Amino acid sequence: MKTTKLLTLLLAIFASIAITSCVEDDDYSIPNSLGNEENAGLEQIMADLDAGTLTEISIADLKALYQAYEDGQSGFDYDHFIQIPDNLVVKGYVTSSDATGNFYKEFYMQDAPENPTAAIGVLLNQVDSYNQFNVGREVYIKLKDMYVGYNANEIISVGGKSDEDEVGQFTANQIPTKIFRSEVTETIVPLQVNLSEINESHVGFFVTVNDVQFPEDLEGSSYGDPTEDFDTRRTLQSCEGFGYSNFLLETSSFANFYNTPLPTQGGTISAVVLKSFGGDDLVLLLNELGDVEFNSARCMPLDINDFTVVFEDGFDGGLSQWTTFNVTGAQVWGTTNFGNPAPSAYMNGYSGGAQENEDWLISEAIDLSGVTNTFFFFETDKRYDGNDLEVYMSTDYSGGDPNSNGTWTMLDATMDPNANSWNTWTNSGSIDVSSADGQMLYIAFKYTSTSSAAATFELDNVTVLGL
């Protein structure tokens, strides 16, 4: 194994982070009802933590440890796992359950019962693990000589051995000496997300998605497809903006609800975010059917023909409908003979090198006095590394420096994620500004760059719609 020297260096880098990521109040409570052997094992973990001979590392830092190793490899002929040489322990809260057969010889755990920031898989040669590692159970895993890296689904996981180019399972003999539960079982508060928001950072999290449904053409179908030999993936959809946002629900052929008919109404679903076999797609996996509450009417996406265009600008007239304000740096907003279609607004903080900049592009007053349910969208094309644009709205801007004039609310918007090539125009998605209905609306795009990174942004097709 070619990892020991590198790991020693990486562990030194993470040590200060890991030590401070131990239980914040240093209150290592010892369970009293787990049986003598298990209780003694956990008691030893707590004693070793107090003595400093064992270090707790967060799930995020453990994953970063592997990713730092992976990023350090120059070619493709390398292991998809590393072996941990030092005395580390990681703690998490179980998010998955194999009680219904939808999970098999694995569980997932996140770093907090509510508002988690990281999650990881745990591979083990044990079935019916829900009796021991139930949802919400606080679990400690001793990592010395164990493995972390990708499983068959390309999810970073912890295991007890290597299995060709993947992390392998904790063996039956390793489980009682390496994986310890405490007496604590927390209530896992699902992370509230929209279907369109789910991404790789959510893998392993227990999430709740509201206002979703199965497509009408699946009426009469079951969670499992009887013609499939393995897992079945069914489309979930939600009404977001002017169309459906789709995602996949995956059901194991061994799930006890495999032949249960899909609900025909809409509602809420709570599940664990994972990846399909091979890691090609993000999917949701149910712990149990009780996490599907489809008791509401089906939704219909918005029809753009019902809306009135309140404001639109493709920058054919330059920046005539906009005000620019330069806070820092010599570079300013302008236009370019490129766009979707050309021209477009343009900002670049690079001049003989990356320069520090803060520059605002602020719309003229947009009159919303006659409309409701207002939203807007735009398109961006990003090139080179640097900060994304920030998007703001205000109803009381009267000119000058937006840092001191007007109350500005930052808005969520999707920016072009591909900084490596031009002409990768990306729609922002529908951005709700209905809180400004009946008032004058100002939209602003704030560009920032530093002396080490200055992205180029092209902005086009800013459109405000209302009913």
Short mmCIF file of C-alpha atoms in Angstrom, two decimals:
data_model
loop_
_atom_site.label_atom_id
_atom_site.label_comp_id
_atom_site.label_asym_id
_atom_site.label_seq_id
_atom_site.Cartn_x
_atom_site.Cartn_y
_atom_site.Cartn_z
CA MET A 1 0.00 0.00 0.00
CA LYS A 2 1.41 3.35 -1.06
CA THR A 3 -0.52 5.56 1.32
CA THR A 4 1.23 5.52 4.71
CA LYS A 5 3.66 8.44 4.26
CA LEU A 6 1.05 10.59 2.54
CA LEU A 7 -1.53 9.78 5.18
CA THR A 8 0.83 10.72 7.99
CA LEU A 9 1.27 14.15 6.40
CA LEU A 10 -2.42 14.56 5.72
CA LEU A 11 -3.35 13.48 9.24
CA ALA A 12 -1.00 16.11 10.64
CA ILE A 13 -2.79 18.74 8.57
CA PHE A 14 -6.19 17.60 9.79
CA ALA A 15 -5.19 16.98 13.41
CA SER A 16 -5.93 20.48 14.67
CA ILE A 17 -9.29 20.45 12.91
CA ALA A 18 -10.15 16.96 14.10
CA ILE A 19 -9.30 17.67 17.73
CA THR A 20 -11.56 20.69 17.82
CA SER A 21 -14.31 18.72 16.11
CA CYS A 22 -14.76 16.45 19.12
CA VAL A 23 -18.01 16.69 21.06
CA GLU A 24 -18.26 20.39 21.74
CA ASP A 25 -19.18 20.24 25.39
CA ASP A 26 -16.73 17.40 26.17
CA ASP A 27 -19.63 15.52 27.76
CA TYR A 28 -18.95 11.90 26.84
CA SER A 29 -21.96 10.20 28.42
CA ILE A 30 -21.61 6.44 28.88
CA PRO A 31 -24.59 4.24 28.01
CA ASN A 32 -25.87 1.90 30.69
CA SER A 33 -28.16 -0.41 28.74
CA LEU A 34 -26.13 -1.81 25.83
CA GLY A 35 -24.69 -4.91 27.47
CA ASN A 36 -21.40 -5.23 29.27
CA GLU A 37 -19.16 -5.84 26.27
CA GLU A 38 -20.54 -3.06 24.10
CA ASN A 39 -20.74 -0.68 27.02
CA ALA A 40 -17.11 -1.41 27.95
CA GLY A 41 -15.97 -0.77 24.38
CA LEU A 42 -17.63 2.60 24.21
CA GLU A 43 -16.43 3.46 27.69
CA GLN A 44 -12.88 2.81 26.48
CA ILE A 45 -13.41 5.13 23.51
CA MET A 46 -14.49 7.92 25.85
CA ALA A 47 -11.54 7.30 28.15
CA ASP A 48 -9.10 7.34 25.23
CA LEU A 49 -10.62 10.59 23.94
CA ASP A 50 -10.19 12.17 27.34
CA ALA A 51 -6.61 10.88 27.57
CA GLY A 52 -5.73 12.16 24.11
CA THR A 53 -4.69 8.74 22.82
CA LEU A 54 -7.68 8.73 20.45
CA THR A 55 -8.77 11.64 18.25
CA GLU A 56 -12.27 12.25 16.98
CA ILE A 57 -12.39 13.31 13.35
CA SER A 58 -15.53 14.73 11.78
CA ILE A 59 -17.21 13.03 8.84
CA ALA A 60 -16.35 16.03 6.65
CA ASP A 61 -12.66 15.84 7.59
CA LEU A 62 -12.57 12.07 7.10
CA LYS A 63 -13.96 12.45 3.59
CA ALA A 64 -11.56 15.31 2.91
CA LEU A 65 -8.70 13.08 4.02
CA TYR A 66 -9.52 10.60 1.29
CA GLN A 67 -10.25 13.27 -1.32
CA ALA A 68 -6.89 14.92 -0.62
CA TYR A 69 -5.24 11.57 -1.31
CA GLU A 70 -7.27 11.02 -4.48
CA ASP A 71 -6.55 14.55 -5.77
CA GLY A 72 -2.85 13.92 -5.22
CA GLN A 73 -2.77 11.05 -7.71
CA SER A 74 -1.70 12.03 -11.22
CA GLY A 75 -3.03 9.05 -13.15
CA PHE A 76 -5.90 6.60 -13.18
CA ASP A 77 -4.02 3.58 -11.84
CA TYR A 78 -4.60 4.11 -8.14
CA ASP A 79 -6.65 2.67 -5.34
CA HIS A 80 -10.15 4.00 -4.67
CA PHE A 81 -9.53 3.75 -0.94
CA ILE A 82 -6.96 4.47 1.75
CA GLN A 83 -6.12 2.68 4.97
CA ILE A 84 -6.14 4.78 8.14
CA PRO A 85 -2.92 4.27 10.14
CA ASP A 86 -3.70 6.46 13.17
CA ASN A 87 -5.98 6.26 16.20
CA LEU A 88 -9.05 8.09 14.94
CA VAL A 89 -12.75 7.72 15.66
CA VAL A 90 -15.66 9.18 13.71
CA LYS A 91 -19.15 9.78 15.06
CA GLY A 92 -22.45 10.02 13.22
CA TYR A 93 -26.21 9.52 13.39
CA VAL A 94 -27.80 6.77 11.32
CA THR A 95 -30.08 7.93 8.50
CA SER A 96 -30.97 4.64 6.78
CA SER A 97 -32.70 1.41 7.75
CA ASP A 98 -32.67 -2.07 6.22
CA ALA A 99 -35.90 -3.02 8.02
CA THR A 100 -37.87 -3.12 4.75
CA GLY A 101 -35.10 -4.69 2.66
CA ASN A 102 -34.46 -1.54 0.64
CA PHE A 103 -30.90 -1.29 2.02
CA TYR A 104 -28.53 -4.25 2.17
CA LYS A 105 -25.42 -4.71 4.30
CA GLU A 106 -24.83 -0.99 4.70
CA PHE A 107 -26.06 2.04 6.55
CA TYR A 108 -25.50 5.75 6.18
CA MET A 109 -24.85 8.30 8.87
CA GLN A 110 -24.71 12.09 8.94
CA ASP A 111 -22.81 14.36 11.31
CA ALA A 112 -25.79 15.87 13.13
CA PRO A 113 -29.45 14.93 13.74
CA GLU A 114 -30.52 18.28 12.25
CA ASN A 115 -28.98 20.55 9.61
CA PRO A 116 -26.15 18.12 8.74
CA THR A 117 -23.09 19.19 6.81
CA ALA A 118 -21.63 15.81 5.80
CA ALA A 119 -22.57 12.12 5.59
CA ILE A 120 -20.78 8.86 4.88
CA GLY A 121 -21.59 5.23 4.14
CA VAL A 122 -20.75 2.28 6.40
CA LEU A 123 -20.34 -1.15 4.79
CA LEU A 124 -20.83 -4.20 6.97
CA ASN A 125 -21.34 -7.93 6.58
CA GLN A 126 -24.56 -7.96 8.57
CA VAL A 127 -28.23 -8.12 7.68
CA ASP A 128 -31.08 -6.75 9.77
CA SER A 129 -28.73 -4.11 11.12
CA TYR A 130 -31.72 -1.86 11.90
CA ASN A 131 -32.09 -3.80 15.16
CA GLN A 132 -28.71 -2.47 16.24
CA PHE A 133 -28.03 0.61 14.14
CA ASN A 134 -31.50 2.10 14.07
CA VAL A 135 -32.34 5.44 12.47
CA GLY A 136 -31.08 8.26 14.68
CA ARG A 137 -28.68 6.05 16.64
CA GLU A 138 -25.43 7.76 17.63
CA VAL A 139 -22.58 5.58 16.35
CA TYR A 140 -18.81 5.70 16.89
CA ILE A 141 -16.43 3.94 14.47
CA LYS A 142 -12.80 3.25 15.38
CA LEU A 143 -10.79 3.85 12.21
CA LYS A 144 -7.28 2.54 12.89
CA ASP A 145 -6.32 0.08 10.13
CA MET A 146 -9.77 0.47 8.56
CA TYR A 147 -10.49 1.80 5.06
CA VAL A 148 -12.21 4.86 3.60
CA GLY A 149 -12.96 5.46 -0.06
CA TYR A 150 -15.51 4.67 -2.74
CA ASN A 151 -18.02 1.85 -2.63
CA ALA A 152 -19.63 0.29 -5.72
CA ASN A 153 -21.97 3.27 -6.01
CA GLU A 154 -19.11 5.79 -5.97
CA ILE A 155 -20.11 6.99 -2.49
CA ILE A 156 -17.34 7.64 0.02
CA SER A 157 -17.75 4.98 2.69
CA VAL A 158 -15.97 3.34 5.62
CA GLY A 159 -15.20 -0.38 5.60
CA GLY A 160 -13.11 -3.06 7.27
CA LYS A 161 -11.11 -4.27 4.29
CA SER A 162 -10.22 -3.56 0.68
CA ASP A 163 -12.19 -5.26 -2.07
CA GLU A 164 -10.29 -5.01 -5.37
CA ASP A 165 -10.64 -1.29 -6.20
CA GLU A 166 -13.38 -0.55 -3.65
CA VAL A 167 -13.82 -0.33 0.08
CA GLY A 168 -14.96 -3.68 1.49
CA GLN A 169 -17.27 -4.51 4.37
CA PHE A 170 -16.55 -4.65 8.06
CA THR A 171 -16.44 -8.37 8.73
CA ALA A 172 -18.66 -10.02 11.32
CA ASN A 173 -15.64 -10.21 13.62
CA GLN A 174 -14.70 -6.56 13.11
CA ILE A 175 -18.16 -5.10 13.76
CA PRO A 176 -18.20 -5.62 17.56
CA THR A 177 -14.63 -4.29 17.91
CA LYS A 178 -14.88 -1.31 15.56
CA ILE A 179 -18.49 -0.04 15.45
CA PHE A 180 -20.05 1.10 18.71
CA ARG A 181 -23.45 2.66 19.33
CA SER A 182 -24.23 4.81 22.30
CA GLU A 183 -27.49 4.75 24.22
CA VAL A 184 -28.48 7.93 22.36
CA THR A 185 -31.07 7.78 19.61
CA GLU A 186 -31.84 11.22 18.23
CA THR A 187 -34.78 12.23 16.09
CA ILE A 188 -33.43 12.81 12.60
CA VAL A 189 -34.99 16.05 11.37
CA PRO A 190 -35.17 15.76 7.57
CA LEU A 191 -33.35 18.41 5.57
CA GLN A 192 -35.95 20.32 3.57
CA VAL A 193 -35.00 20.51 -0.12
CA ASN A 194 -36.58 20.98 -3.52
CA LEU A 195 -36.07 18.28 -6.13
CA SER A 196 -34.05 20.67 -8.28
CA GLU A 197 -31.75 21.50 -5.35
CA ILE A 198 -30.56 17.95 -4.61
CA ASN A 199 -26.88 17.49 -5.46
CA GLU A 200 -23.88 15.37 -4.47
CA SER A 201 -23.40 17.29 -1.23
CA HIS A 202 -26.67 15.72 0.01
CA VAL A 203 -25.59 12.09 -0.48
CA GLY A 204 -26.27 10.17 2.74
CA PHE A 205 -28.61 12.83 4.13
CA PHE A 206 -32.18 12.10 5.15
CA VAL A 207 -34.23 14.71 3.27
CA THR A 208 -37.84 15.75 2.81
CA VAL A 209 -39.20 17.00 -0.50
CA ASN A 210 -42.61 18.68 -0.59
CA ASP A 211 -45.13 19.01 -3.41
CA VAL A 212 -43.98 16.01 -5.44
CA GLN A 213 -45.82 13.29 -7.33
CA PHE A 214 -45.33 10.40 -9.70
CA PRO A 215 -46.09 11.12 -13.39
CA GLU A 216 -49.60 10.30 -14.53
CA ASP A 217 -48.33 7.68 -16.98
CA LEU A 218 -47.17 5.60 -13.98
CA GLU A 219 -50.72 5.21 -12.67
CA GLY A 220 -51.31 1.53 -12.02
CA SER A 221 -47.58 0.84 -11.62
CA SER A 222 -45.91 -0.36 -8.45
CA TYR A 223 -42.70 0.77 -6.76
CA GLY A 224 -40.94 -2.20 -8.35
CA ASP A 225 -41.13 -3.16 -11.99
CA PRO A 226 -41.93 -6.91 -12.17
CA THR A 227 -40.05 -7.15 -15.47
CA GLU A 228 -36.80 -5.99 -13.84
CA ASP A 229 -34.34 -8.39 -12.24
CA PHE A 230 -32.71 -5.77 -10.05
CA ASP A 231 -33.54 -2.32 -8.72
CA THR A 232 -36.33 -0.22 -10.19
CA ARG A 233 -36.12 3.52 -10.69
CA ARG A 234 -39.30 5.54 -10.85
CA THR A 235 -39.50 9.20 -11.80
CA LEU A 236 -40.61 11.72 -9.21
CA GLN A 237 -41.70 15.15 -10.36
CA SER A 238 -42.45 18.49 -8.79
CA CYS A 239 -43.88 21.67 -10.25
CA GLU A 240 -41.09 24.22 -10.18
CA GLY A 241 -41.48 27.24 -12.43
CA PHE A 242 -42.63 26.51 -15.99
CA GLY A 243 -42.23 22.80 -16.01
CA TYR A 244 -41.62 19.68 -14.02
CA SER A 245 -38.43 19.08 -12.11
CA ASN A 246 -37.65 15.35 -12.19
CA PHE A 247 -35.69 13.05 -9.90
CA LEU A 248 -35.35 9.29 -9.45
CA LEU A 249 -36.72 7.09 -6.66
CA GLU A 250 -34.91 3.75 -6.55
CA THR A 251 -36.40 0.61 -5.00
CA SER A 252 -34.53 -2.62 -4.36
CA SER A 253 -35.99 -5.83 -5.74
CA PHE A 254 -35.78 -7.13 -2.14
CA ALA A 255 -37.87 -4.30 -0.65
CA ASN A 256 -41.04 -5.60 1.01
CA PHE A 257 -43.04 -2.84 -0.71
CA TYR A 258 -41.71 -3.72 -4.19
CA ASN A 259 -45.18 -4.70 -5.43
CA THR A 260 -47.06 -1.90 -3.66
CA PRO A 261 -48.93 0.40 -6.12
CA LEU A 262 -47.60 3.90 -6.50
CA PRO A 263 -49.84 6.62 -5.04
CA THR A 264 -51.67 8.71 -7.62
CA GLN A 265 -51.90 11.94 -5.63
CA GLY A 266 -49.16 14.36 -4.65
CA GLY A 267 -47.54 15.26 -1.37
CA THR A 268 -44.35 14.82 0.65
CA ILE A 269 -41.63 12.19 0.52
CA SER A 270 -38.75 11.65 2.97
CA ALA A 271 -35.82 9.49 1.91
CA VAL A 272 -32.04 9.11 1.85
CA VAL A 273 -30.13 10.70 -1.04
CA LEU A 274 -27.81 8.12 -2.64
CA LYS A 275 -26.39 7.15 -6.02
CA SER A 276 -27.41 4.40 -8.40
CA PHE A 277 -25.12 1.41 -8.96
CA GLY A 278 -21.94 2.68 -10.59
CA GLY A 279 -22.61 6.20 -9.37
CA ASP A 280 -24.18 7.46 -12.59
CA ASP A 281 -27.32 9.05 -11.11
CA LEU A 282 -28.45 10.60 -7.87
CA VAL A 283 -31.45 8.77 -6.44
CA LEU A 284 -33.70 8.71 -3.40
CA LEU A 285 -34.10 5.49 -1.36
CA LEU A 286 -36.97 4.98 1.05
CA ASN A 287 -36.53 3.58 4.54
CA GLU A 288 -40.22 2.70 4.73
CA LEU A 289 -43.50 3.44 2.98
CA GLY A 290 -44.64 5.55 5.92
CA ASP A 291 -42.24 8.22 4.64
CA VAL A 292 -44.45 8.72 1.58
CA GLU A 293 -47.40 11.02 2.36
CA PHE A 294 -49.18 11.62 -0.92
CA ASN A 295 -52.59 12.87 0.20
CA SER A 296 -52.81 16.16 -1.72
CA ALA A 297 -54.03 17.19 -5.13
CA ARG A 298 -51.58 16.86 -7.99
CA CYS A 299 -49.75 20.00 -9.05
CA MET A 300 -49.52 21.56 -12.49
CA PRO A 301 -46.54 23.63 -13.64
CA LEU A 302 -47.00 27.30 -14.37
CA ASP A 303 -48.02 28.32 -17.89
CA ILE A 304 -45.82 31.13 -19.11
CA ASN A 305 -48.63 32.32 -21.38
CA ASP A 306 -50.58 33.40 -18.28
CA PHE A 307 -47.87 35.87 -17.27
CA THR A 308 -47.14 39.42 -18.37
CA VAL A 309 -43.64 40.55 -19.24
CA VAL A 310 -42.92 43.46 -16.90
CA PHE A 311 -39.28 43.95 -17.82
CA GLU A 312 -36.86 42.36 -20.25
CA ASP A 313 -33.43 43.22 -21.50
CA GLY A 314 -31.16 41.38 -23.91
CA PHE A 315 -28.76 44.34 -23.80
CA ASP A 316 -29.35 45.33 -27.42
CA GLY A 317 -29.39 48.92 -26.17
CA GLY A 318 -26.24 48.48 -24.10
CA LEU A 319 -26.70 49.24 -20.41
CA SER A 320 -29.37 51.87 -21.02
CA GLN A 321 -31.77 50.21 -18.53
CA TRP A 322 -29.10 49.81 -15.87
CA THR A 323 -26.92 51.81 -13.51
CA THR A 324 -23.35 50.73 -12.78
CA PHE A 325 -21.58 51.47 -9.50
CA ASN A 326 -17.90 50.82 -8.99
CA VAL A 327 -16.91 50.26 -5.34
CA THR A 328 -13.41 48.85 -5.78
CA GLY A 329 -11.08 48.29 -8.74
CA ALA A 330 -10.52 49.83 -12.14
CA GLN A 331 -12.68 47.36 -14.07
CA VAL A 332 -16.39 48.13 -14.63
CA TRP A 333 -19.49 46.56 -16.16
CA GLY A 334 -19.91 46.92 -19.92
CA THR A 335 -21.25 44.98 -22.88
CA THR A 336 -19.68 42.50 -25.27
CA ASN A 337 -20.41 41.29 -28.79
CA PHE A 338 -21.16 37.82 -27.47
CA GLY A 339 -24.39 36.60 -25.90
CA ASN A 340 -27.34 34.25 -26.20
CA PRO A 341 -27.83 35.81 -28.72
CA ALA A 342 -25.34 38.70 -28.80
CA PRO A 343 -24.83 41.16 -27.20
CA SER A 344 -24.70 40.69 -23.42
CA ALA A 345 -23.59 42.50 -20.28
CA TYR A 346 -19.99 41.76 -19.38
CA MET A 347 -17.70 42.00 -16.37
CA ASN A 348 -14.10 40.84 -16.00
CA GLY A 349 -11.78 41.66 -13.11
CA TYR A 350 -8.63 40.56 -14.92
CA SER A 351 -6.15 43.13 -16.24
CA GLY A 352 -2.57 41.94 -16.52
CA GLY A 353 -3.48 39.64 -13.64
CA ALA A 354 -6.42 39.15 -11.31
CA GLN A 355 -7.52 42.42 -9.71
CA GLU A 356 -9.60 43.17 -6.62
CA ASN A 357 -13.02 44.45 -7.66
CA GLU A 358 -16.53 45.12 -6.43
CA ASP A 359 -18.90 46.30 -9.13
CA TRP A 360 -22.68 46.51 -9.15
CA LEU A 361 -25.07 46.40 -12.10
CA ILE A 362 -28.44 47.79 -10.94
CA SER A 363 -31.67 47.81 -12.95
CA GLU A 364 -33.85 50.82 -13.44
CA ALA A 365 -37.01 50.94 -11.30
CA ILE A 366 -39.34 48.13 -12.42
CA ASP A 367 -42.98 48.99 -11.78
CA LEU A 368 -44.84 46.06 -10.15
CA SER A 369 -47.92 48.07 -9.21
CA GLY A 370 -50.18 46.10 -11.56
CA VAL A 371 -48.95 42.53 -11.10
CA THR A 372 -48.68 39.76 -8.53
CA ASN A 373 -46.69 36.53 -8.17
CA THR A 374 -43.67 38.23 -9.72
CA PHE A 375 -40.48 36.36 -10.51
CA PHE A 376 -37.54 36.79 -12.83
CA PHE A 377 -34.81 34.79 -14.53
CA PHE A 378 -31.63 35.42 -16.51
CA GLU A 379 -28.76 33.54 -18.14
CA THR A 380 -25.04 33.55 -17.41
CA ASP A 381 -21.87 32.28 -19.03
CA LYS A 382 -18.83 32.05 -16.71
CA ARG A 383 -15.18 31.69 -17.68
CA TYR A 384 -12.16 31.22 -15.41
CA ASP A 385 -12.04 30.69 -11.66
CA GLY A 386 -13.46 33.32 -9.34
CA ASN A 387 -16.47 34.30 -7.30
CA ASP A 388 -19.95 33.81 -8.71
CA LEU A 389 -22.21 36.78 -9.25
CA GLU A 390 -24.43 37.66 -6.31
CA VAL A 391 -28.03 38.67 -7.04
CA TYR A 392 -30.03 41.12 -4.95
CA MET A 393 -33.41 42.87 -4.89
CA SER A 394 -34.52 46.13 -3.29
CA THR A 395 -37.65 48.26 -3.19
CA ASP A 396 -36.12 51.41 -1.67
CA TYR A 397 -32.94 52.11 -3.63
CA SER A 398 -32.57 55.75 -4.63
CA GLY A 399 -29.13 55.82 -6.22
CA GLY A 400 -25.49 55.85 -5.31
CA ASP A 401 -23.55 53.20 -3.42
CA PRO A 402 -25.83 50.18 -2.84
CA ASN A 403 -23.74 49.31 0.21
CA SER A 404 -25.18 52.37 1.95
CA ASN A 405 -28.35 53.12 -0.03
CA GLY A 406 -31.37 50.84 -0.06
CA THR A 407 -32.22 47.61 1.71
CA TRP A 408 -30.95 44.74 -0.41
CA THR A 409 -32.03 41.11 -0.09
CA MET A 410 -29.74 38.43 -1.50
CA LEU A 411 -31.51 35.96 -3.80
CA ASP A 412 -30.79 32.33 -4.69
CA ALA A 413 -29.90 31.83 -8.35
CA THR A 414 -28.10 29.24 -10.43
CA MET A 415 -24.93 30.43 -12.17
CA ASP A 416 -23.05 28.79 -15.01
CA PRO A 417 -21.08 26.02 -13.25
CA ASN A 418 -18.63 25.49 -16.13
CA ALA A 419 -15.76 27.94 -15.79
CA ASN A 420 -13.58 26.01 -18.25
CA SER A 421 -15.22 26.95 -21.54
CA TRP A 422 -17.26 29.63 -23.22
CA ASN A 423 -20.85 29.44 -24.45
CA THR A 424 -22.15 27.25 -21.64
CA TRP A 425 -25.16 29.46 -21.03
CA THR A 426 -27.07 28.52 -17.90
CA ASN A 427 -30.55 29.60 -16.84
CA SER A 428 -30.83 30.98 -13.31
CA GLY A 429 -34.14 29.27 -12.63
CA SER A 430 -37.25 31.13 -11.50
CA ILE A 431 -36.40 33.62 -8.76
CA ASP A 432 -39.29 34.73 -6.57
CA VAL A 433 -39.52 38.50 -6.05
CA SER A 434 -43.24 38.57 -5.19
CA SER A 435 -42.44 40.31 -1.91
CA ALA A 436 -42.04 43.42 -4.09
CA ASP A 437 -45.50 43.11 -5.69
CA GLY A 438 -47.21 46.49 -5.86
CA GLN A 439 -43.91 48.37 -5.43
CA MET A 440 -40.91 49.49 -7.43
CA LEU A 441 -38.38 46.68 -7.83
CA TYR A 442 -34.64 47.04 -8.31
CA ILE A 443 -32.54 44.04 -9.34
CA ALA A 444 -28.79 44.10 -8.84
CA PHE A 445 -25.90 41.87 -9.90
CA LYS A 446 -22.80 42.21 -7.72
CA TYR A 447 -19.46 41.14 -9.18
CA THR A 448 -16.44 40.57 -6.95
CA SER A 449 -12.91 39.40 -7.67
CA THR A 450 -9.67 39.16 -5.73
CA SER A 451 -5.99 39.49 -6.52
CA SER A 452 -5.84 35.70 -6.88
CA ALA A 453 -9.04 34.90 -8.82
CA ALA A 454 -11.09 36.94 -11.29
CA ALA A 455 -13.84 35.26 -13.28
CA THR A 456 -15.38 36.62 -16.45
CA PHE A 457 -19.17 36.80 -16.51
CA GLU A 458 -21.53 37.39 -19.41
CA LEU A 459 -25.13 38.14 -18.45
CA ASP A 460 -28.10 38.03 -20.82
CA ASN A 461 -31.89 37.82 -21.16
CA VAL A 462 -32.99 39.33 -17.85
CA THR A 463 -36.77 38.92 -17.75
CA VAL A 464 -39.31 39.84 -15.07
CA LEU A 465 -42.80 38.27 -15.24
CA GLY A 466 -45.96 38.75 -13.19
CA LEU A 467 -49.65 37.85 -13.25
#
